[in-house]
Amino acid sequence: DGGITQSPKYLFRKEGQNVTLSCEQNLNHDAMYWYRQDPGQGLRLIYYSQIVNDFQKGDIAEGYSVSREKKESFPLTVTSAQKNPTAFYLCASRLTTSGGRQYFGPGTRLTVT
Amino acid sequence: AQKVTQAQTEISVVEKEDVTLDCVYETRDTTYYLFWYKQPPSGELVFLIRRNSFDEQNEISGRYSWNFQKSTSSFNFTITASQVVDSAVYFCALSEYSGGSNYKLTFGKGTLLTVNP
């Protein structure tokens, strides 16, 4: 089945550690996105990538980094510089001709203590 | 800047009641898309509908219907005869073209719908 995979579902880290969240898609979509969701909040865009080896900052990129070495993969690293990293992280992808519709993965819930 | 407002933070209904979720948006573009997504407790966003700015026809899909009115910048979502399985957070989103082949999605804060048996 085609879709987006995010692993793991739950992730726990100690404060001060970097952590990388995985996102893989087999939909052959060009664009990929990372969002952060906090309780009672909508989704906020962290980073997005339209093509391999290219990505742009979203609205809340500080403390995060990404790479796009392969079309299928768009990992997100939450660095120790991110002041409030505990959140639900959603990855999405989009077909160029889809008129904006994004397909979402199941999400990773990150807890940093 | 584009903006999406979902004024209803939480709604609670009894099964079989009809319920309408409101969505108001702001944009300067003439070409844009509007979406509704459902987020069940599992967390994954489930696509419900996409509407482009040139198509103001209302849409019905089973128990779901959408009312798009450009004059009031609203895109409201109605569930008829609600069921417990409809309990979820519902997000309205606005997509604007932002250059190249990219569309940027702006989400509202969501409405938590609880349908009680």
PDB file of C-alpha atoms in Angstrom:
ATOM      1  CA  ASP A   1       0.000   0.000   0.000  1.00  0.00           C
ATOM      2  CA  GLY A   2       1.197   3.492  -0.801  1.00  0.00           C
ATOM      3  CA  GLY A   3       1.523   5.896   2.046  1.00  0.00           C
ATOM      4  CA  ILE A   4       3.675   7.791   4.490  1.00  0.00           C
ATOM      5  CA  THR A   5       5.537   6.101   7.301  1.00  0.00           C
ATOM      6  CA  GLN A   6       6.708   7.842  10.424  1.00  0.00           C
ATOM      7  CA  SER A   7       8.667   6.027  13.047  1.00  0.00           C
ATOM      8  CA  PRO A   8       8.599   5.580  15.897  1.00  0.00           C
ATOM      9  CA  LYS A   9       5.080   6.423  17.070  1.00  0.00           C
ATOM     10  CA  TYR A  10       6.370   7.506  20.485  1.00  0.00           C
ATOM     11  CA  LEU A  11       9.834   8.869  21.221  1.00  0.00           C
ATOM     12  CA  PHE A  12      11.380   9.840  24.533  1.00  0.00           C
ATOM     13  CA  ARG A  13      14.566  11.839  24.952  1.00  0.00           C
ATOM     14  CA  LYS A  14      16.494  13.641  27.628  1.00  0.00           C
ATOM     15  CA  GLU A  15      16.865  17.362  27.435  1.00  0.00           C
ATOM     16  CA  GLY A  16      19.992  18.429  25.578  1.00  0.00           C
ATOM     17  CA  GLN A  17      19.979  15.529  23.142  1.00  0.00           C
ATOM     18  CA  ASN A  18      19.359  15.852  19.442  1.00  0.00           C
ATOM     19  CA  VAL A  19      16.771  13.477  18.034  1.00  0.00           C
ATOM     20  CA  THR A  20      15.870  12.590  14.450  1.00  0.00           C
ATOM     21  CA  LEU A  21      12.337  11.766  13.359  1.00  0.00           C
ATOM     22  CA  SER A  22      11.901   9.581  10.338  1.00  0.00           C
ATOM     23  CA  CYS A  23       9.506  10.206   7.437  1.00  0.00           C
ATOM     24  CA  GLU A  24       9.322   7.969   4.383  1.00  0.00           C
ATOM     25  CA  GLN A  25       6.808   8.038   1.520  1.00  0.00           C
ATOM     26  CA  ASN A  26       6.261   5.699  -1.401  1.00  0.00           C
ATOM     27  CA  LEU A  27       3.690   7.862  -3.145  1.00  0.00           C
ATOM     28  CA  ASN A  28       6.241   9.307  -5.564  1.00  0.00           C
ATOM     29  CA  HIS A  29       5.364  12.791  -4.324  1.00  0.00           C
ATOM     30  CA  ASP A  30       7.782  15.608  -4.967  1.00  0.00           C
ATOM     31  CA  ALA A  31       6.967  17.855  -2.025  1.00  0.00           C
ATOM     32  CA  MET A  32       7.282  16.950   1.629  1.00  0.00           C
ATOM     33  CA  TYR A  33       6.450  18.840   4.800  1.00  0.00           C
ATOM     34  CA  TRP A  34       6.972  18.759   8.560  1.00  0.00           C
ATOM     35  CA  TYR A  35       4.418  20.150  10.973  1.00  0.00           C
ATOM     36  CA  ARG A  36       4.306  20.517  14.701  1.00  0.00           C
ATOM     37  CA  GLN A  37       1.069  20.213  16.681  1.00  0.00           C
ATOM     38  CA  ASP A  38       0.645  21.312  20.286  1.00  0.00           C
ATOM     39  CA  PRO A  39      -2.462  20.622  22.386  1.00  0.00           C
ATOM     40  CA  GLY A  40      -5.369  22.789  21.302  1.00  0.00           C
ATOM     41  CA  GLN A  41      -3.388  24.204  18.419  1.00  0.00           C
ATOM     42  CA  GLY A  42      -3.511  23.792  14.711  1.00  0.00           C
ATOM     43  CA  LEU A  43      -0.594  22.522  12.717  1.00  0.00           C
ATOM     44  CA  ARG A  44       2.374  24.808  12.297  1.00  0.00           C
ATOM     45  CA  LEU A  45       4.823  24.389   9.437  1.00  0.00           C
ATOM     46  CA  ILE A  46       8.438  23.678  10.381  1.00  0.00           C
ATOM     47  CA  TYR A  47      10.158  22.930   7.063  1.00  0.00           C
ATOM     48  CA  TYR A  48       9.170  21.913   3.574  1.00  0.00           C
ATOM     49  CA  SER A  49      10.919  20.578   0.510  1.00  0.00           C
ATOM     50  CA  GLN A  50       9.723  20.751  -3.073  1.00  0.00           C
ATOM     51  CA  ILE A  51      12.515  18.694  -4.626  1.00  0.00           C
ATOM     52  CA  VAL A  52      15.506  16.614  -3.621  1.00  0.00           C
ATOM     53  CA  ASN A  53      18.422  18.554  -2.132  1.00  0.00           C
ATOM     54  CA  ASP A  54      16.276  21.651  -1.603  1.00  0.00           C
ATOM     55  CA  PHE A  55      14.222  22.742   1.387  1.00  0.00           C
ATOM     56  CA  GLN A  56      12.821  25.936   2.910  1.00  0.00           C
ATOM     57  CA  LYS A  57      12.064  27.116   6.403  1.00  0.00           C
ATOM     58  CA  GLY A  58       8.472  27.280   7.488  1.00  0.00           C
ATOM     59  CA  ASP A  59       6.961  29.402  10.213  1.00  0.00           C
ATOM     60  CA  ILE A  60       8.752  27.808  13.184  1.00  0.00           C
ATOM     61  CA  ALA A  61      12.077  26.452  11.885  1.00  0.00           C
ATOM     62  CA  GLU A  62      14.267  27.580  14.779  1.00  0.00           C
ATOM     63  CA  GLY A  63      15.814  24.637  16.597  1.00  0.00           C
ATOM     64  CA  TYR A  64      15.062  22.183  13.787  1.00  0.00           C
ATOM     65  CA  SER A  65      16.994  20.905  10.780  1.00  0.00           C
ATOM     66  CA  VAL A  66      16.117  18.697   7.816  1.00  0.00           C
ATOM     67  CA  SER A  67      17.682  16.975   4.843  1.00  0.00           C
ATOM     68  CA  ARG A  68      16.272  15.737   1.546  1.00  0.00           C
ATOM     69  CA  GLU A  69      18.832  13.420  -0.018  1.00  0.00           C
ATOM     70  CA  LYS A  70      16.223  11.098  -1.485  1.00  0.00           C
ATOM     71  CA  LYS A  71      12.780  11.780  -2.904  1.00  0.00           C
ATOM     72  CA  GLU A  72      11.242   9.245  -0.538  1.00  0.00           C
ATOM     73  CA  SER A  73      12.785  10.508   2.684  1.00  0.00           C
ATOM     74  CA  PHE A  74      12.602  13.744   4.657  1.00  0.00           C
ATOM     75  CA  PRO A  75      14.034  13.296   8.171  1.00  0.00           C
ATOM     76  CA  LEU A  76      13.609  16.001  10.796  1.00  0.00           C
ATOM     77  CA  THR A  77      16.195  16.606  13.506  1.00  0.00           C
ATOM     78  CA  VAL A  78      15.048  18.292  16.678  1.00  0.00           C
ATOM     79  CA  THR A  79      18.146  19.908  18.113  1.00  0.00           C
ATOM     80  CA  SER A  80      18.960  20.870  21.672  1.00  0.00           C
ATOM     81  CA  ALA A  81      18.387  24.475  20.602  1.00  0.00           C
ATOM     82  CA  GLN A  82      14.650  23.877  20.348  1.00  0.00           C
ATOM     83  CA  LYS A  83      13.318  25.261  23.611  1.00  0.00           C
ATOM     84  CA  ASN A  84      10.038  23.354  23.748  1.00  0.00           C
ATOM     85  CA  PRO A  85      10.507  20.170  21.734  1.00  0.00           C
ATOM     86  CA  THR A  86       7.743  18.105  23.347  1.00  0.00           C
ATOM     87  CA  ALA A  87       4.969  17.941  20.737  1.00  0.00           C
ATOM     88  CA  PHE A  88       3.245  15.817  18.117  1.00  0.00           C
ATOM     89  CA  TYR A  89       5.082  15.890  14.786  1.00  0.00           C
ATOM     90  CA  LEU A  90       3.363  15.202  11.497  1.00  0.00           C
ATOM     91  CA  CYS A  91       4.987  14.614   8.146  1.00  0.00           C
ATOM     92  CA  ALA A  92       3.103  15.178   4.897  1.00  0.00           C
ATOM     93  CA  SER A  93       3.687  14.915   1.184  1.00  0.00           C
ATOM     94  CA  ARG A  94       2.063  16.378  -1.866  1.00  0.00           C
ATOM     95  CA  LEU A  95       1.830  15.563  -5.530  1.00  0.00           C
ATOM     96  CA  THR A  96       2.732  18.606  -7.577  1.00  0.00           C
ATOM     97  CA  THR A  97      -0.553  18.546  -9.456  1.00  0.00           C
ATOM     98  CA  SER A  98      -2.770  17.961  -6.433  1.00  0.00           C
ATOM     99  CA  GLY A  99      -3.809  21.569  -6.010  1.00  0.00           C
ATOM    100  CA  GLY A 100      -2.440  21.773  -2.533  1.00  0.00           C
ATOM    101  CA  ARG A 101      -3.807  18.580  -1.004  1.00  0.00           C
ATOM    102  CA  GLN A 102      -1.348  17.035   1.403  1.00  0.00           C
ATOM    103  CA  TYR A 103      -1.223  13.430   2.540  1.00  0.00           C
ATOM    104  CA  PHE A 104      -0.272  12.884   6.150  1.00  0.00           C
ATOM    105  CA  GLY A 105       1.652  10.258   8.041  1.00  0.00           C
ATOM    106  CA  PRO A 106       0.536   8.822  11.396  1.00  0.00           C
ATOM    107  CA  GLY A 107       2.743  11.203  13.387  1.00  0.00           C
ATOM    108  CA  THR A 108       5.416  10.870  16.059  1.00  0.00           C
ATOM    109  CA  ARG A 109       4.801  11.996  19.613  1.00  0.00           C
ATOM    110  CA  LEU A 110       8.063  13.307  21.044  1.00  0.00           C
ATOM    111  CA  THR A 111       8.502  13.766  24.777  1.00  0.00           C
ATOM    112  CA  VAL A 112      11.616  15.467  26.102  1.00  0.00           C
ATOM    113  CA  THR A 113      12.269  15.481  29.845  1.00  0.00           C
TER     114      THR A 113
ATOM    115  CA  ALA B   1      -1.037  36.771   5.247  1.00  0.00           C
ATOM    116  CA  GLN B   2      -3.640  34.087   5.088  1.00  0.00           C
ATOM    117  CA  LYS B   3      -5.608  33.107   8.147  1.00  0.00           C
ATOM    118  CA  VAL B   4      -8.123  30.441   9.102  1.00  0.00           C
ATOM    119  CA  THR B   5     -10.462  30.832  12.061  1.00  0.00           C
ATOM    120  CA  GLN B   6     -12.420  28.035  13.654  1.00  0.00           C
ATOM    121  CA  ALA B   7     -14.252  29.826  16.395  1.00  0.00           C
ATOM    122  CA  GLN B   8     -15.687  26.689  17.980  1.00  0.00           C
ATOM    123  CA  THR B   9     -13.030  25.116  20.162  1.00  0.00           C
ATOM    124  CA  GLU B  10     -15.200  22.252  21.363  1.00  0.00           C
ATOM    125  CA  ILE B  11     -18.662  20.974  20.480  1.00  0.00           C
ATOM    126  CA  SER B  12     -20.539  18.228  22.260  1.00  0.00           C
ATOM    127  CA  VAL B  13     -23.671  16.636  20.796  1.00  0.00           C
ATOM    128  CA  VAL B  14     -25.801  13.595  21.333  1.00  0.00           C
ATOM    129  CA  GLU B  15     -25.799  10.896  18.711  1.00  0.00           C
ATOM    130  CA  LYS B  16     -28.148  11.530  15.751  1.00  0.00           C
ATOM    131  CA  GLU B  17     -28.020  15.284  16.180  1.00  0.00           C
ATOM    132  CA  ASP B  18     -26.887  17.422  13.266  1.00  0.00           C
ATOM    133  CA  VAL B  19     -23.818  19.547  13.878  1.00  0.00           C
ATOM    134  CA  THR B  20     -22.159  22.334  11.902  1.00  0.00           C
ATOM    135  CA  LEU B  21     -18.491  23.234  12.217  1.00  0.00           C
ATOM    136  CA  ASP B  22     -17.649  26.772  11.210  1.00  0.00           C
ATOM    137  CA  CYS B  23     -14.632  27.948   9.255  1.00  0.00           C
ATOM    138  CA  VAL B  24     -13.824  31.504   8.205  1.00  0.00           C
ATOM    139  CA  TYR B  25     -10.758  32.354   6.173  1.00  0.00           C
ATOM    140  CA  GLU B  26      -8.806  35.365   5.011  1.00  0.00           C
ATOM    141  CA  THR B  27      -6.770  35.575   1.848  1.00  0.00           C
ATOM    142  CA  ARG B  28      -5.768  38.128  -0.742  1.00  0.00           C
ATOM    143  CA  ASP B  29      -5.460  35.576  -3.502  1.00  0.00           C
ATOM    144  CA  THR B  30      -8.169  34.931  -6.053  1.00  0.00           C
ATOM    145  CA  THR B  31      -7.008  31.351  -6.567  1.00  0.00           C
ATOM    146  CA  TYR B  32      -6.882  29.137  -3.521  1.00  0.00           C
ATOM    147  CA  TYR B  33      -8.078  25.815  -2.127  1.00  0.00           C
ATOM    148  CA  LEU B  34      -9.963  25.011   1.026  1.00  0.00           C
ATOM    149  CA  PHE B  35      -9.786  21.725   2.885  1.00  0.00           C
ATOM    150  CA  TRP B  36     -11.306  19.858   5.768  1.00  0.00           C
ATOM    151  CA  TYR B  37      -9.332  17.186   7.592  1.00  0.00           C
ATOM    152  CA  LYS B  38     -10.409  14.886  10.391  1.00  0.00           C
ATOM    153  CA  GLN B  39      -8.008  13.897  13.160  1.00  0.00           C
ATOM    154  CA  PRO B  40      -9.240  10.909  15.183  1.00  0.00           C
ATOM    155  CA  PRO B  41      -7.594  10.028  18.504  1.00  0.00           C
ATOM    156  CA  SER B  42      -4.934   8.016  16.657  1.00  0.00           C
ATOM    157  CA  GLY B  43      -3.511  11.320  15.401  1.00  0.00           C
ATOM    158  CA  GLU B  44      -3.345  10.842  11.665  1.00  0.00           C
ATOM    159  CA  LEU B  45      -5.047  13.500   9.554  1.00  0.00           C
ATOM    160  CA  VAL B  46      -7.718  12.118   7.271  1.00  0.00           C
ATOM    161  CA  PHE B  47      -8.606  14.125   4.183  1.00  0.00           C
ATOM    162  CA  LEU B  48     -12.318  14.894   3.827  1.00  0.00           C
ATOM    163  CA  ILE B  49     -12.720  17.434   1.051  1.00  0.00           C
ATOM    164  CA  ARG B  50     -10.956  19.954  -1.181  1.00  0.00           C
ATOM    165  CA  ARG B  51     -12.741  22.888  -2.748  1.00  0.00           C
ATOM    166  CA  ASN B  52     -11.168  25.373  -5.149  1.00  0.00           C
ATOM    167  CA  SER B  53     -11.995  29.050  -5.022  1.00  0.00           C
ATOM    168  CA  PHE B  54     -13.834  29.008  -8.338  1.00  0.00           C
ATOM    169  CA  ASP B  55     -16.283  26.329  -7.349  1.00  0.00           C
ATOM    170  CA  GLU B  56     -18.942  27.547  -4.947  1.00  0.00           C
ATOM    171  CA  GLN B  57     -21.228  24.584  -5.342  1.00  0.00           C
ATOM    172  CA  ASN B  58     -22.151  22.933  -2.105  1.00  0.00           C
ATOM    173  CA  GLU B  59     -21.133  19.332  -1.777  1.00  0.00           C
ATOM    174  CA  ILE B  60     -22.729  16.372  -0.079  1.00  0.00           C
ATOM    175  CA  SER B  61     -21.047  13.091   0.653  1.00  0.00           C
ATOM    176  CA  GLY B  62     -23.187  10.729   2.641  1.00  0.00           C
ATOM    177  CA  ARG B  63     -23.826  12.328   6.030  1.00  0.00           C
ATOM    178  CA  TYR B  64     -21.290  15.083   5.327  1.00  0.00           C
ATOM    179  CA  SER B  65     -22.017  18.337   3.540  1.00  0.00           C
ATOM    180  CA  TRP B  66     -20.047  21.506   2.944  1.00  0.00           C
ATOM    181  CA  ASN B  67     -21.250  25.047   2.361  1.00  0.00           C
ATOM    182  CA  PHE B  68     -18.755  27.345   0.643  1.00  0.00           C
ATOM    183  CA  GLN B  69     -19.635  31.049   0.485  1.00  0.00           C
ATOM    184  CA  LYS B  70     -17.036  33.410  -0.931  1.00  0.00           C
ATOM    185  CA  SER B  71     -19.138  36.435  -0.016  1.00  0.00           C
ATOM    186  CA  THR B  72     -18.633  35.670   3.668  1.00  0.00           C
ATOM    187  CA  SER B  73     -15.282  33.841   3.295  1.00  0.00           C
ATOM    188  CA  SER B  74     -16.729  30.793   4.971  1.00  0.00           C
ATOM    189  CA  PHE B  75     -16.465  27.072   4.368  1.00  0.00           C
ATOM    190  CA  ASN B  76     -18.701  25.350   6.886  1.00  0.00           C
ATOM    191  CA  PHE B  77     -18.996  21.619   7.438  1.00  0.00           C
ATOM    192  CA  THR B  78     -22.179  19.860   8.525  1.00  0.00           C
ATOM    193  CA  ILE B  79     -22.513  16.323   9.811  1.00  0.00           C
ATOM    194  CA  THR B  80     -26.059  15.014   9.632  1.00  0.00           C
ATOM    195  CA  ALA B  81     -27.242  12.393  12.101  1.00  0.00           C
ATOM    196  CA  SER B  82     -23.934  12.352  13.945  1.00  0.00           C
ATOM    197  CA  GLN B  83     -22.452   9.096  15.183  1.00  0.00           C
ATOM    198  CA  VAL B  84     -20.007   8.290  17.962  1.00  0.00           C
ATOM    199  CA  VAL B  85     -17.378   7.476  15.316  1.00  0.00           C
ATOM    200  CA  ASP B  86     -17.510  11.105  14.198  1.00  0.00           C
ATOM    201  CA  SER B  87     -15.819  12.131  17.431  1.00  0.00           C
ATOM    202  CA  ALA B  88     -12.523  13.734  16.437  1.00  0.00           C
ATOM    203  CA  VAL B  89     -10.774  17.031  15.936  1.00  0.00           C
ATOM    204  CA  TYR B  90     -11.702  18.662  12.648  1.00  0.00           C
ATOM    205  CA  PHE B  91      -9.373  21.082  10.909  1.00  0.00           C
ATOM    206  CA  CYS B  92     -10.164  23.574   8.221  1.00  0.00           C
ATOM    207  CA  ALA B  93      -7.207  24.602   6.060  1.00  0.00           C
ATOM    208  CA  LEU B  94      -6.471  27.132   3.350  1.00  0.00           C
ATOM    209  CA  SER B  95      -3.946  26.543   0.583  1.00  0.00           C
ATOM    210  CA  GLU B  96      -2.406  29.385  -1.308  1.00  0.00           C
ATOM    211  CA  TYR B  97       0.058  29.285  -4.142  1.00  0.00           C
ATOM    212  CA  SER B  98       3.454  30.394  -2.837  1.00  0.00           C
ATOM    213  CA  GLY B  99       5.730  30.211  -5.865  1.00  0.00           C
ATOM    214  CA  GLY B 100       7.271  27.507  -8.041  1.00  0.00           C
ATOM    215  CA  SER B 101       5.105  24.447  -7.663  1.00  0.00           C
ATOM    216  CA  ASN B 102       4.445  25.010  -3.991  1.00  0.00           C
ATOM    217  CA  TYR B 103       1.206  25.487  -2.154  1.00  0.00           C
ATOM    218  CA  LYS B 104       1.307  26.449   1.501  1.00  0.00           C
ATOM    219  CA  LEU B 105      -1.355  25.151   3.871  1.00  0.00           C
ATOM    220  CA  THR B 106      -2.548  27.247   6.782  1.00  0.00           C
ATOM    221  CA  PHE B 107      -4.601  25.410   9.375  1.00  0.00           C
ATOM    222  CA  GLY B 108      -7.206  26.620  11.787  1.00  0.00           C
ATOM    223  CA  LYS B 109      -6.820  25.565  15.413  1.00  0.00           C
ATOM    224  CA  GLY B 110      -9.385  22.838  15.038  1.00  0.00           C
ATOM    225  CA  THR B 111     -12.747  21.971  16.576  1.00  0.00           C
ATOM    226  CA  LEU B 112     -12.992  19.037  18.944  1.00  0.00           C
ATOM    227  CA  LEU B 113     -16.280  17.269  18.272  1.00  0.00           C
ATOM    228  CA  THR B 114     -17.558  14.819  20.846  1.00  0.00           C
ATOM    229  CA  VAL B 115     -20.588  12.735  19.951  1.00  0.00           C
ATOM    230  CA  ASN B 116     -22.133  11.092  22.973  1.00  0.00           C
ATOM    231  CA  PRO B 117     -24.244   7.940  22.735  1.00  0.00           C
TER     232      PRO B 117
END
